Short mmCIF file of C-alpha atoms in Angstrom, two decimals:
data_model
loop_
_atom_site.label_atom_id
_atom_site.label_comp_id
_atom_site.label_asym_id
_atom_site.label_seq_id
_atom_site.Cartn_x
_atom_site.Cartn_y
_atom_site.Cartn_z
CA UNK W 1 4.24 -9.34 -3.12
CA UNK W 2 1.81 -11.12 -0.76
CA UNK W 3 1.11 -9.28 2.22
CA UNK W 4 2.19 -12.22 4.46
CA UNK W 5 5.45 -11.71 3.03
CA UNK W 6 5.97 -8.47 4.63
CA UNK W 7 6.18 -8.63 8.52
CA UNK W 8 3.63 -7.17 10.21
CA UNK W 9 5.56 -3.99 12.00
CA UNK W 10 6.48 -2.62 8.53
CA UNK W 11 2.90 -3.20 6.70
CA UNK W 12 1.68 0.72 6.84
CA UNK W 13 5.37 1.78 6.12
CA UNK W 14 5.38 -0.53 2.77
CA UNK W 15 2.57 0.70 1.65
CA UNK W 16 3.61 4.11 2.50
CA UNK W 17 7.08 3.93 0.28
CA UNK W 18 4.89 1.70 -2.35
CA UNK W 19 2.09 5.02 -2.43
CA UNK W 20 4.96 7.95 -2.46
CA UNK W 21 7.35 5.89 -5.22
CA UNK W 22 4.03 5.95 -7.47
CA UNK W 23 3.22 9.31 -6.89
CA UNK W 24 6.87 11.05 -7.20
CA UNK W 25 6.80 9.08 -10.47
CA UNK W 26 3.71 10.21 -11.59
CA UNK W 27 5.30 13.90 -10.43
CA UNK W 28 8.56 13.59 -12.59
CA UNK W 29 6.88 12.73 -15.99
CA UNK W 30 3.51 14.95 -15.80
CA UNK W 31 4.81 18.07 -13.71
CA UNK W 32 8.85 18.07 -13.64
CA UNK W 33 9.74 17.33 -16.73
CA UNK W 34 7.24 19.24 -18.64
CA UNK W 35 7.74 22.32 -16.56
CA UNK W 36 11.24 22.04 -17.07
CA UNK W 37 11.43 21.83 -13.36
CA UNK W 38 15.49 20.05 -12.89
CA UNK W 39 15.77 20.27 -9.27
CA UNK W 40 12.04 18.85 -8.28
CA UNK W 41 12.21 16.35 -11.35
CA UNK W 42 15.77 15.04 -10.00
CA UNK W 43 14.51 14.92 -6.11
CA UNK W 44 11.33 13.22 -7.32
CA UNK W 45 13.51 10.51 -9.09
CA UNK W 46 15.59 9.98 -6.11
CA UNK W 47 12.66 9.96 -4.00
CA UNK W 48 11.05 7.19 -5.85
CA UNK W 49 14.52 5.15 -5.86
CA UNK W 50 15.07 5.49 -2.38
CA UNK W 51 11.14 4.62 -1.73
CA UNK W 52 11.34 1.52 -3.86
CA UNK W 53 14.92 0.35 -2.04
CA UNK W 54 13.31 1.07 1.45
CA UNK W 55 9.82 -0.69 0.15
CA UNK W 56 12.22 -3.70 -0.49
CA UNK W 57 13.98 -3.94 2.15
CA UNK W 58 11.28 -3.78 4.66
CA UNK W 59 9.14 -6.31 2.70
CA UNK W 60 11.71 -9.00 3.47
CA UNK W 61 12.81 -8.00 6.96
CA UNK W 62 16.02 -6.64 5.98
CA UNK W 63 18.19 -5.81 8.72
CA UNK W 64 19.39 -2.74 7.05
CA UNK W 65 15.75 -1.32 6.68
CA UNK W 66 15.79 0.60 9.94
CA UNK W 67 18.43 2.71 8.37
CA UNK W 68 17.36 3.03 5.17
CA UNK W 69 14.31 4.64 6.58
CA UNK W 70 15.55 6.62 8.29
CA UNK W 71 17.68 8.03 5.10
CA UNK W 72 13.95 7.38 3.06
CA UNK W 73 12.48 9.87 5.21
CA UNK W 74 15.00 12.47 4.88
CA UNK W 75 14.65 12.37 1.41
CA UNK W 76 10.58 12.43 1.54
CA UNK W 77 10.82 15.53 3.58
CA UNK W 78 12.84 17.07 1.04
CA UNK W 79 10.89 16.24 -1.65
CA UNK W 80 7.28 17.31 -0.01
CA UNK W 81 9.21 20.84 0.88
CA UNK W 82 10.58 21.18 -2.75
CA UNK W 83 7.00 19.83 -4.40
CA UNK W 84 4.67 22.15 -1.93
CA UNK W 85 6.38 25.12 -3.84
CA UNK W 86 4.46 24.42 -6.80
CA UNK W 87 0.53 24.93 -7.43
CA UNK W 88 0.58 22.07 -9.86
CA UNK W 89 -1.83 18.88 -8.96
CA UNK W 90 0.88 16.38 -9.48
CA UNK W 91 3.22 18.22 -7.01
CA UNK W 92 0.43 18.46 -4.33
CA UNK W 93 -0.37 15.42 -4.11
CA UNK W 94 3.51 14.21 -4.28
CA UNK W 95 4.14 16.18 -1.25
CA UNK W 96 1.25 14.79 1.09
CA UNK W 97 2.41 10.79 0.02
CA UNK W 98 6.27 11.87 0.68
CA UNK W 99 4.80 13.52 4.11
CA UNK W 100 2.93 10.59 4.87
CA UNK W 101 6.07 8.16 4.21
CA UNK W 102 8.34 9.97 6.28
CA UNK W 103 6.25 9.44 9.28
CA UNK W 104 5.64 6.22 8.45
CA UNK W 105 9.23 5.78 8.36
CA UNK W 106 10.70 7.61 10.87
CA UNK W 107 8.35 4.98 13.18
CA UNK W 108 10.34 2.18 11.57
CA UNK W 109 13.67 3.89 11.98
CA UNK W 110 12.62 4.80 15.64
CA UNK W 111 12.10 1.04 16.22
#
């Protein structure tokens, strides 16, 4: 999507949701799932969903995208606190890009 889509108060934010989505993904298939790990693997999937519908949303200047990041950082805390349990690479790094994107959106919820 060309950045000039994306209006300029939700640029770090977008690329914040864009960064954690790719890195709970990565999470899910190279940590999760072979570790057997249900309850990270299913709060890394949700994380990523949420990420991507808040990504969206803010990209086009959704009215709704206050809200839904507010929700998406909820979620990204959640997922940083279950994914800084593990030592695994994968799981570290998840839980600094969910970090990062709910500050990132917590300033877009705040307005």
């Amino acid at each position: 999507m060309p950045a000039t889509m994306i209006e300029q108060r939700y640029q770090e934010a977008v690329q914040a949701c864009a960064r954690c989505r790719q890195s709970c993904e990565t999470c899910h298939y190279n940590c999760c799932l072979p570790n057997g790990s249900t309850a990270c693997g299913r709060l890394c999937v949700d994380c990523a969903e949420i990420c991507r519908l808040c990504e969206t949303l803010m990209a086009r200047g959704s009215q709704w995208a206050p809200q839904v990041a507010a929700l998406c950082a909820q979620v990204c805390a959640a997922c940083a606190e279950q994914c800084e349990r593990s030592d695994s690479e994968y799981c570290r790094a998840c839980a600094q890009a969910c970090r990062e994107c709910a500050r990132q959106c917590r300033a877009v919820a705040a307005g």
